[in-house]
Amino acid sequence: MASSPAPPKPSAPPKPTWMPGPKDDAPFPWLRPTIRIRLTLLYGGMFLIAGILLLSIIYLLAAQALNVGSELPFKIVKNDNGVSIISSVCTFPSNPSDSQLNDALSTCVNQQRQHALDVLLSRSLMALLGLAIIAFAFGYAMAGRVLSPLGRITRTARRVAGTDLTRRIELDGPDDELKELSDTFDDMLDRLERAFTAQQRFVGNASHELRTPLAINRTLLEVHLSDPGAPVELQQLGKTLLATNERSEQLVEGLLLLARSDNQIVERKPVNLAEVASQAIDQARSEADDKGVEIRGERKEAVVQGNGVLLERIALNLVQNAIRYNVPEGGWVEVDTEAQHGQAVLVVANTGPVVPAYEIDNLFEPFRRLRTERTGSDKGVGLGLSIARSVARAHGGRIAAEPREGGGLVMRVTLPL
């Protein structure tokens, strides 16, 4: 029995080969009104018109300078003494000989030619200057008209930079390179908006799905710990599990805040960094007292436009880190705020262990600490500086760290006023 032939293998779909440029299906692609052709016609036409105008002006000026159709600058008069020449612009001798007359006529003609050339040159320069001014003004206006779509693209990109992903260029006009760039940019914004919406939806769902079981666990543990008849071993286990659950809640909150703070802040209000720093110090005061850390510094007024809750999180994270990573005895934390050079500055300095300069960048990575990579201590979840950097970037600012002489760090946050 003959075997049936094997089914043909499905061929792979062709790869997209579209590239911005002239359309191949156009009957005459070289007639497509591209920017290159439009600019060529525009500047070529301007050069041709300017050349025609300049040539016409020079011709008229030359005709005027040479006095075409006018009388000669001298007259020959015949009298009893012979022939004499009368002129208002040239000087002729009386009763000249033939050679003297010829020399005088040549000198007069040369003087008139030189005068005509001088007049022509001065008036031509004035005409050229006037045409240059007109040409520059006309070229500036035409260039602005041709490049106006780029202005629309730039303005839309600036609005998108503020997380307004609903903006679109929707450029009308000829199907040229700028129209292709605009359409490509709109397509990119569509994809970005879909991705951003999906991220927001994921953050919202993750917030609900992660917080709910942790909240239930905390409630159950607190109920069991409230039972006075529970054995001591069970109470100790409950406290350990409650501390672990609280740590997990902090980690979830930190991750969600880190995801949200990576975006620009849309709603901004005046926020005084001095008040934000004072509130952060009040929240961390009890922890500082327990560890014997002195909090000091001068907090001057520095008002920025931003989100007060997120800015307070920056200050609180920096102050808490400065307290927790400090020396065992006699430590201090200095918190200063001020406005300088058009920026609001928050500086948090502390005593503490010596930090090598090459490990500064690692401190801002999630779940990274000095000489450790995972969250293996009870000092936090390893997201404080990452959150601070994300919030600073979302406000258009930056955060920098540098080792302090004798140990500790100096954290500097700069935000635009």
Short mmCIF file of C-alpha atoms in Angstrom, two decimals:
data_model
loop_
_atom_site.label_atom_id
_atom_site.label_comp_id
_atom_site.label_asym_id
_atom_site.label_seq_id
_atom_site.Cartn_x
_atom_site.Cartn_y
_atom_site.Cartn_z
CA MET A 1 0.00 0.00 0.00
CA ALA A 2 1.53 3.31 -1.10
CA SER A 3 2.10 5.83 1.64
CA SER A 4 0.42 9.18 1.34
CA PRO A 5 2.71 12.14 0.74
CA ALA A 6 3.66 14.18 3.80
CA PRO A 7 1.82 17.46 4.15
CA PRO A 8 3.89 20.46 3.13
CA LYS A 9 5.49 22.39 5.94
CA PRO A 10 3.88 25.73 6.58
CA SER A 11 6.11 28.53 5.39
CA ALA A 12 7.15 31.20 7.87
CA PRO A 13 5.32 34.49 7.53
CA PRO A 14 7.34 37.10 5.71
CA LYS A 15 9.12 39.64 7.84
CA PRO A 16 7.85 43.19 7.67
CA THR A 17 10.00 45.26 5.36
CA TRP A 18 8.31 48.65 5.68
CA MET A 19 10.68 51.51 6.02
CA PRO A 20 9.80 55.20 6.08
CA GLY A 21 10.44 56.62 2.66
CA PRO A 22 8.87 56.99 -0.80
CA LYS A 23 6.04 54.61 -1.47
CA ASP A 24 6.91 51.98 -4.07
CA ASP A 25 3.37 51.63 -5.37
CA ALA A 26 3.24 55.26 -6.50
CA PRO A 27 3.32 55.57 -10.32
CA PHE A 28 5.93 58.34 -10.20
CA PRO A 29 7.68 58.22 -6.82
CA TRP A 30 10.06 61.03 -7.79
CA LEU A 31 7.03 63.35 -8.12
CA ARG A 32 5.99 62.70 -4.53
CA PRO A 33 5.85 66.07 -2.65
CA THR A 34 8.63 65.27 -0.20
CA ILE A 35 10.31 67.80 2.03
CA ARG A 36 13.42 67.65 -0.14
CA ILE A 37 11.49 68.50 -3.31
CA ARG A 38 9.48 71.22 -1.58
CA LEU A 39 12.58 72.85 -0.10
CA THR A 40 14.40 72.54 -3.45
CA LEU A 41 11.55 74.25 -5.28
CA LEU A 42 11.16 76.86 -2.57
CA TYR A 43 14.79 77.94 -2.33
CA GLY A 44 15.40 77.51 -6.06
CA GLY A 45 12.37 79.69 -6.82
CA MET A 46 13.49 82.28 -4.27
CA PHE A 47 16.97 82.38 -5.83
CA LEU A 48 15.50 82.76 -9.32
CA ILE A 49 13.14 85.56 -8.29
CA ALA A 50 15.89 87.36 -6.37
CA GLY A 51 18.22 87.05 -9.37
CA ILE A 52 15.62 88.47 -11.75
CA LEU A 53 14.87 91.37 -9.41
CA LEU A 54 18.54 92.13 -8.87
CA LEU A 55 19.27 91.99 -12.61
CA SER A 56 16.37 94.31 -13.37
CA ILE A 57 17.42 96.77 -10.68
CA ILE A 58 21.04 96.80 -11.89
CA TYR A 59 19.88 97.37 -15.48
CA LEU A 60 17.71 100.32 -14.46
CA LEU A 61 20.46 101.77 -12.31
CA ALA A 62 22.99 101.38 -15.13
CA ALA A 63 20.64 103.07 -17.57
CA GLN A 64 20.10 105.91 -15.12
CA ALA A 65 23.80 106.28 -14.35
CA LEU A 66 24.76 106.40 -18.02
CA ASN A 67 21.97 108.89 -18.77
CA VAL A 68 20.78 106.89 -21.76
CA GLY A 69 18.93 109.20 -24.18
CA SER A 70 20.26 112.40 -22.59
CA GLU A 71 22.55 115.01 -24.12
CA LEU A 72 26.35 114.98 -23.96
CA PRO A 73 27.97 116.70 -20.95
CA PHE A 74 29.53 119.31 -23.29
CA LYS A 75 28.60 121.41 -26.35
CA ILE A 76 30.73 122.43 -29.31
CA VAL A 77 30.21 126.09 -30.26
CA LYS A 78 31.57 127.71 -33.43
CA ASN A 79 32.41 131.42 -33.18
CA ASP A 80 34.63 133.99 -34.86
CA ASN A 81 37.73 132.77 -33.02
CA GLY A 82 37.16 129.21 -34.14
CA VAL A 83 35.68 126.26 -32.24
CA SER A 84 35.15 126.30 -28.46
CA ILE A 85 33.65 123.73 -26.07
CA ILE A 86 31.21 124.64 -23.30
CA SER A 87 30.59 122.19 -20.39
CA SER A 88 29.20 122.46 -16.88
CA VAL A 89 31.01 119.36 -15.59
CA CYS A 90 34.33 119.41 -17.46
CA THR A 91 37.02 122.05 -18.03
CA PHE A 92 38.24 122.76 -21.56
CA PRO A 93 41.01 125.19 -22.64
CA SER A 94 40.20 128.11 -24.89
CA ASN A 95 41.38 127.91 -28.49
CA PRO A 96 42.85 124.42 -27.96
CA SER A 97 44.94 122.67 -30.49
CA ASP A 98 43.82 119.35 -31.91
CA SER A 99 45.85 117.33 -29.42
CA GLN A 100 44.71 119.45 -26.47
CA LEU A 101 41.09 119.08 -27.57
CA ASN A 102 41.36 115.32 -27.86
CA ASP A 103 43.01 115.03 -24.45
CA ALA A 104 40.35 117.23 -22.84
CA LEU A 105 37.54 115.19 -24.44
CA SER A 106 39.11 111.92 -23.26
CA THR A 107 39.51 113.26 -19.73
CA CYS A 108 35.88 114.45 -19.64
CA VAL A 109 34.55 111.12 -20.93
CA ASN A 110 36.65 109.16 -18.42
CA GLN A 111 35.42 111.36 -15.59
CA GLN A 112 31.82 110.72 -16.59
CA ARG A 113 32.41 106.97 -16.84
CA GLN A 114 34.00 106.86 -13.39
CA HIS A 115 31.16 108.89 -11.93
CA ALA A 116 28.63 106.57 -13.56
CA LEU A 117 30.44 103.48 -12.15
CA ASP A 118 30.55 104.98 -8.66
CA VAL A 119 26.85 105.78 -8.73
CA LEU A 120 26.04 102.32 -10.10
CA LEU A 121 28.13 100.60 -7.40
CA SER A 122 26.62 102.54 -4.49
CA ARG A 123 23.04 102.11 -5.68
CA SER A 124 23.60 98.42 -6.48
CA LEU A 125 24.88 97.83 -2.95
CA MET A 126 21.82 99.53 -1.52
CA ALA A 127 19.57 97.42 -3.76
CA LEU A 128 21.44 94.24 -2.75
CA LEU A 129 21.05 95.11 0.92
CA GLY A 130 17.32 95.68 0.51
CA LEU A 131 16.88 92.43 -1.43
CA ALA A 132 18.92 90.54 1.20
CA ILE A 133 16.66 91.80 3.98
CA ILE A 134 13.56 90.83 2.01
CA ALA A 135 15.03 87.43 1.12
CA PHE A 136 15.98 86.64 4.72
CA ALA A 137 12.54 87.67 5.99
CA PHE A 138 10.76 85.67 3.30
CA GLY A 139 13.05 82.66 3.85
CA TYR A 140 12.47 82.81 7.62
CA ALA A 141 8.72 82.87 7.12
CA MET A 142 8.78 80.03 4.60
CA ALA A 143 11.13 77.92 6.72
CA GLY A 144 8.83 78.39 9.71
CA ARG A 145 5.87 77.32 7.61
CA VAL A 146 7.65 74.24 6.27
CA LEU A 147 9.02 73.24 9.68
CA SER A 148 5.87 74.00 11.67
CA PRO A 149 4.96 70.27 11.83
CA LEU A 150 8.21 69.68 13.75
CA GLY A 151 7.02 72.25 16.30
CA ARG A 152 3.78 70.31 16.72
CA ILE A 153 5.71 67.08 17.18
CA THR A 154 7.98 68.73 19.77
CA ARG A 155 5.06 70.21 21.73
CA THR A 156 3.28 66.87 21.74
CA ALA A 157 6.44 65.12 22.93
CA ARG A 158 6.74 67.61 25.81
CA ARG A 159 3.14 66.98 26.85
CA VAL A 160 3.73 63.25 26.67
CA ALA A 161 6.80 63.70 28.90
CA GLY A 162 4.33 64.82 31.58
CA THR A 163 2.58 61.40 31.31
CA ASP A 164 -0.21 62.85 29.17
CA LEU A 165 -0.22 59.86 26.84
CA THR A 166 -3.61 60.77 25.38
CA ARG A 167 -2.06 63.50 23.21
CA ARG A 168 -1.66 62.83 19.50
CA ILE A 169 -0.13 64.88 16.71
CA GLU A 170 -2.64 63.93 13.97
CA LEU A 171 -0.73 65.92 11.38
CA ASP A 172 -2.57 66.88 8.22
CA GLY A 173 -0.98 67.81 4.93
CA PRO A 174 0.99 66.18 2.13
CA ASP A 175 2.24 62.64 2.51
CA ASP A 176 5.88 63.62 3.07
CA GLU A 177 8.62 62.68 5.55
CA LEU A 178 7.14 64.81 8.33
CA LYS A 179 3.74 63.16 7.89
CA GLU A 180 5.39 59.73 8.14
CA LEU A 181 7.30 60.83 11.25
CA SER A 182 4.08 62.13 12.81
CA ASP A 183 2.16 58.93 12.05
CA THR A 184 5.01 56.79 13.40
CA PHE A 185 5.12 58.90 16.55
CA ASP A 186 1.34 58.54 17.01
CA ASP A 187 1.63 54.76 16.62
CA MET A 188 4.37 54.71 19.23
CA LEU A 189 2.19 56.75 21.61
CA ASP A 190 -0.66 54.28 21.11
CA ARG A 191 1.60 51.40 22.14
CA LEU A 192 2.99 53.37 25.09
CA GLU A 193 -0.50 54.27 26.28
CA ARG A 194 -1.62 50.64 26.10
CA ALA A 195 1.50 49.51 27.98
CA PHE A 196 1.12 52.24 30.60
CA THR A 197 -2.57 51.43 31.09
CA ALA A 198 -1.74 47.74 31.45
CA GLN A 199 0.95 48.62 34.01
CA GLN A 200 -1.46 50.73 36.04
CA ARG A 201 -4.04 47.97 35.92
CA PHE A 202 -1.43 45.45 37.02
CA VAL A 203 -0.26 47.66 39.90
CA GLY A 204 -3.85 48.11 41.05
CA ASN A 205 -4.61 44.39 40.87
CA ALA A 206 -1.32 43.47 42.52
CA SER A 207 -2.00 45.99 45.27
CA HIS A 208 -5.33 44.33 46.03
CA GLU A 209 -4.17 40.74 45.64
CA LEU A 210 -1.05 41.21 47.77
CA ARG A 211 -2.45 43.40 50.51
CA THR A 212 -5.58 41.37 51.21
CA PRO A 213 -3.96 38.07 52.36
CA LEU A 214 -1.36 39.96 54.37
CA ALA A 215 -4.07 41.95 56.11
CA ILE A 216 -5.99 38.71 56.86
CA ASN A 217 -2.85 37.07 58.26
CA ARG A 218 -2.17 40.08 60.48
CA THR A 219 -5.73 40.06 61.81
CA LEU A 220 -5.64 36.33 62.60
CA LEU A 221 -2.28 36.65 64.35
CA GLU A 222 -3.45 39.60 66.43
CA VAL A 223 -6.58 37.69 67.44
CA HIS A 224 -4.55 34.69 68.56
CA LEU A 225 -2.07 36.89 70.41
CA SER A 226 -4.91 38.58 72.27
CA ASP A 227 -5.86 35.24 73.89
CA PRO A 228 -4.49 35.39 77.47
CA GLY A 229 -4.63 31.62 77.81
CA ALA A 230 -2.35 30.88 74.88
CA PRO A 231 0.93 29.09 75.73
CA VAL A 232 4.09 31.17 75.87
CA GLU A 233 5.65 29.24 72.98
CA LEU A 234 2.59 29.97 70.81
CA GLN A 235 2.66 33.65 71.74
CA GLN A 236 6.36 33.86 70.85
CA LEU A 237 5.70 32.14 67.51
CA GLY A 238 2.78 34.51 66.87
CA LYS A 239 4.95 37.56 67.53
CA THR A 240 7.62 36.24 65.17
CA LEU A 241 5.05 35.57 62.45
CA LEU A 242 3.47 38.99 63.03
CA ALA A 243 6.87 40.68 62.61
CA THR A 244 7.47 38.67 59.42
CA ASN A 245 4.02 39.61 58.13
CA GLU A 246 4.68 43.29 58.90
CA ARG A 247 7.95 43.05 57.02
CA SER A 248 6.13 41.55 54.03
CA GLU A 249 3.58 44.38 54.12
CA GLN A 250 6.40 46.94 54.10
CA LEU A 251 7.98 45.15 51.16
CA VAL A 252 4.72 45.17 49.19
CA GLU A 253 4.08 48.83 49.96
CA GLY A 254 7.63 49.68 48.95
CA LEU A 255 7.38 47.78 45.67
CA LEU A 256 4.06 49.41 44.76
CA LEU A 257 5.34 52.85 45.65
CA LEU A 258 8.48 52.21 43.61
CA ALA A 259 6.36 51.22 40.60
CA ARG A 260 4.16 54.32 40.92
CA SER A 261 6.95 56.79 41.60
CA ASP A 262 8.85 55.93 38.40
CA ASN A 263 6.37 58.13 36.50
CA GLN A 264 6.16 61.90 36.32
CA ILE A 265 3.97 63.71 38.83
CA VAL A 266 0.90 65.10 37.06
CA GLU A 267 -0.80 66.94 39.95
CA ARG A 268 1.68 69.26 41.64
CA LYS A 269 1.14 71.53 44.63
CA PRO A 270 3.45 73.85 46.56
CA VAL A 271 5.40 71.83 49.14
CA ASN A 272 7.84 73.27 51.65
CA LEU A 273 10.82 70.97 52.05
CA ALA A 274 11.43 72.35 55.55
CA GLU A 275 8.00 71.15 56.70
CA VAL A 276 8.47 67.80 54.95
CA ALA A 277 11.82 67.26 56.66
CA SER A 278 10.39 68.27 60.06
CA GLN A 279 7.53 65.79 59.72
CA ALA A 280 9.96 63.03 58.77
CA ILE A 281 12.11 63.85 61.80
CA ASP A 282 9.05 63.73 64.09
CA GLN A 283 8.17 60.26 62.79
CA ALA A 284 11.70 58.96 63.30
CA ARG A 285 12.33 60.71 66.63
CA SER A 286 11.47 57.74 68.83
CA GLU A 287 13.74 55.40 66.86
CA ALA A 288 16.58 57.93 67.11
CA ASP A 289 16.09 58.21 70.88
CA ASP A 290 16.16 54.45 71.26
CA LYS A 291 19.47 54.25 69.40
CA GLY A 292 20.95 57.31 71.10
CA VAL A 293 21.28 59.27 67.82
CA GLU A 294 21.09 63.06 67.94
CA ILE A 295 19.11 64.79 65.20
CA ARG A 296 20.18 68.31 64.37
CA GLY A 297 20.40 70.71 61.46
CA GLU A 298 18.90 73.92 60.08
CA ARG A 299 15.79 73.72 57.95
CA LYS A 300 15.22 76.83 55.85
CA GLU A 301 12.18 77.41 53.68
CA ALA A 302 12.40 75.84 50.20
CA VAL A 303 9.09 75.55 48.33
CA VAL A 304 8.84 73.19 45.37
CA GLN A 305 6.00 72.01 43.15
CA GLY A 306 5.26 68.35 43.71
CA ASN A 307 3.49 65.67 45.72
CA GLY A 308 3.84 66.19 49.46
CA VAL A 309 3.32 62.53 50.39
CA LEU A 310 6.04 61.29 48.03
CA LEU A 311 8.46 64.04 49.06
CA GLU A 312 7.87 63.17 52.70
CA ARG A 313 8.71 59.57 51.83
CA ILE A 314 12.08 60.73 50.46
CA ALA A 315 12.90 62.60 53.67
CA LEU A 316 11.65 59.78 55.90
CA ASN A 317 13.63 57.11 54.06
CA LEU A 318 16.82 59.14 54.22
CA VAL A 319 16.39 60.01 57.89
CA GLN A 320 15.56 56.41 58.84
CA ASN A 321 18.55 55.09 56.92
CA ALA A 322 20.79 57.68 58.58
CA ILE A 323 19.55 56.57 62.03
CA ARG A 324 19.70 52.83 61.41
CA TYR A 325 23.12 52.79 59.75
CA ASN A 326 24.93 54.81 62.39
CA VAL A 327 27.59 54.31 65.03
CA PRO A 328 26.63 52.49 68.26
CA GLU A 329 27.35 55.48 70.51
CA GLY A 330 27.52 59.23 70.05
CA GLY A 331 26.03 59.23 66.59
CA TRP A 332 24.21 62.12 64.98
CA VAL A 333 22.09 62.91 61.94
CA GLU A 334 22.07 66.37 60.38
CA VAL A 335 19.08 67.38 58.24
CA ASP A 336 19.30 70.69 56.34
CA THR A 337 17.04 72.29 53.75
CA GLU A 338 17.58 75.46 51.74
CA ALA A 339 16.99 77.07 48.35
CA GLN A 340 20.05 77.90 46.29
CA HIS A 341 20.76 78.57 42.61
CA GLY A 342 17.14 78.02 41.57
CA GLN A 343 16.91 74.64 43.30
CA ALA A 344 15.58 73.29 46.56
CA VAL A 345 18.15 71.19 48.39
CA LEU A 346 17.62 68.57 51.11
CA VAL A 347 20.83 67.31 52.71
CA VAL A 348 20.93 64.40 55.19
CA ALA A 349 24.36 63.64 56.69
CA ASN A 350 25.18 61.13 59.39
CA THR A 351 27.94 59.41 61.25
CA GLY A 352 28.35 55.73 60.55
CA PRO A 353 30.60 53.08 59.07
CA VAL A 354 33.07 53.99 56.35
CA VAL A 355 31.51 53.59 52.89
CA PRO A 356 33.87 52.99 49.95
CA ALA A 357 33.21 55.35 47.03
CA TYR A 358 32.93 52.47 44.55
CA GLU A 359 29.93 51.05 46.45
CA ILE A 360 27.85 54.24 46.40
CA ASP A 361 25.96 53.36 43.22
CA ASN A 362 25.01 49.93 44.58
CA LEU A 363 23.16 51.53 47.50
CA PHE A 364 20.45 52.85 45.13
CA GLU A 365 19.68 49.44 43.65
CA PRO A 366 16.64 47.57 45.01
CA PHE A 367 17.41 45.00 47.73
CA ARG A 368 21.05 46.10 47.90
CA ARG A 369 22.90 47.23 50.99
CA LEU A 370 26.49 47.87 51.84
CA ARG A 371 28.35 44.61 51.19
CA THR A 372 25.04 42.68 51.06
CA GLU A 373 22.66 41.95 48.21
CA ARG A 374 19.47 40.61 49.79
CA THR A 375 17.27 41.82 52.62
CA GLY A 376 18.88 39.84 55.37
CA SER A 377 18.55 42.19 58.34
CA ASP A 378 15.83 43.86 60.35
CA LYS A 379 16.80 47.39 59.29
CA GLY A 380 14.40 47.55 56.36
CA VAL A 381 13.38 45.93 53.11
CA GLY A 382 16.18 47.36 50.97
CA LEU A 383 14.00 49.74 48.94
CA GLY A 384 14.43 53.05 50.77
CA LEU A 385 17.06 54.64 48.54
CA SER A 386 15.54 53.13 45.39
CA ILE A 387 12.21 54.74 46.25
CA ALA A 388 13.92 58.03 47.08
CA ARG A 389 15.70 58.07 43.72
CA SER A 390 12.51 57.22 41.81
CA VAL A 391 10.52 59.93 43.59
CA ALA A 392 13.27 62.50 42.96
CA ARG A 393 13.34 61.63 39.26
CA ALA A 394 9.55 61.84 39.06
CA HIS A 395 9.82 65.43 40.36
CA GLY A 396 12.50 66.33 37.82
CA GLY A 397 15.28 66.25 40.43
CA ARG A 398 18.10 63.99 41.43
CA ILE A 399 19.66 62.41 44.50
CA ALA A 400 23.36 61.91 45.04
CA ALA A 401 25.43 60.32 47.80
CA GLU A 402 29.03 60.81 48.79
CA PRO A 403 31.09 59.29 51.57
CA ARG A 404 31.70 61.47 54.60
CA GLU A 405 35.12 61.85 56.16
CA GLY A 406 35.35 59.64 59.23
CA GLY A 407 32.44 57.44 58.16
CA GLY A 408 28.83 57.85 57.18
CA LEU A 409 27.20 59.40 54.15
CA VAL A 410 26.03 62.77 52.86
CA MET A 411 22.79 62.39 50.87
CA ARG A 412 21.88 65.41 48.73
CA VAL A 413 18.47 65.77 47.04
CA THR A 414 18.04 68.63 44.54
CA LEU A 415 14.62 69.55 43.16
CA PRO A 416 13.67 72.37 40.75
CA LEU A 417 11.85 75.30 42.33
#
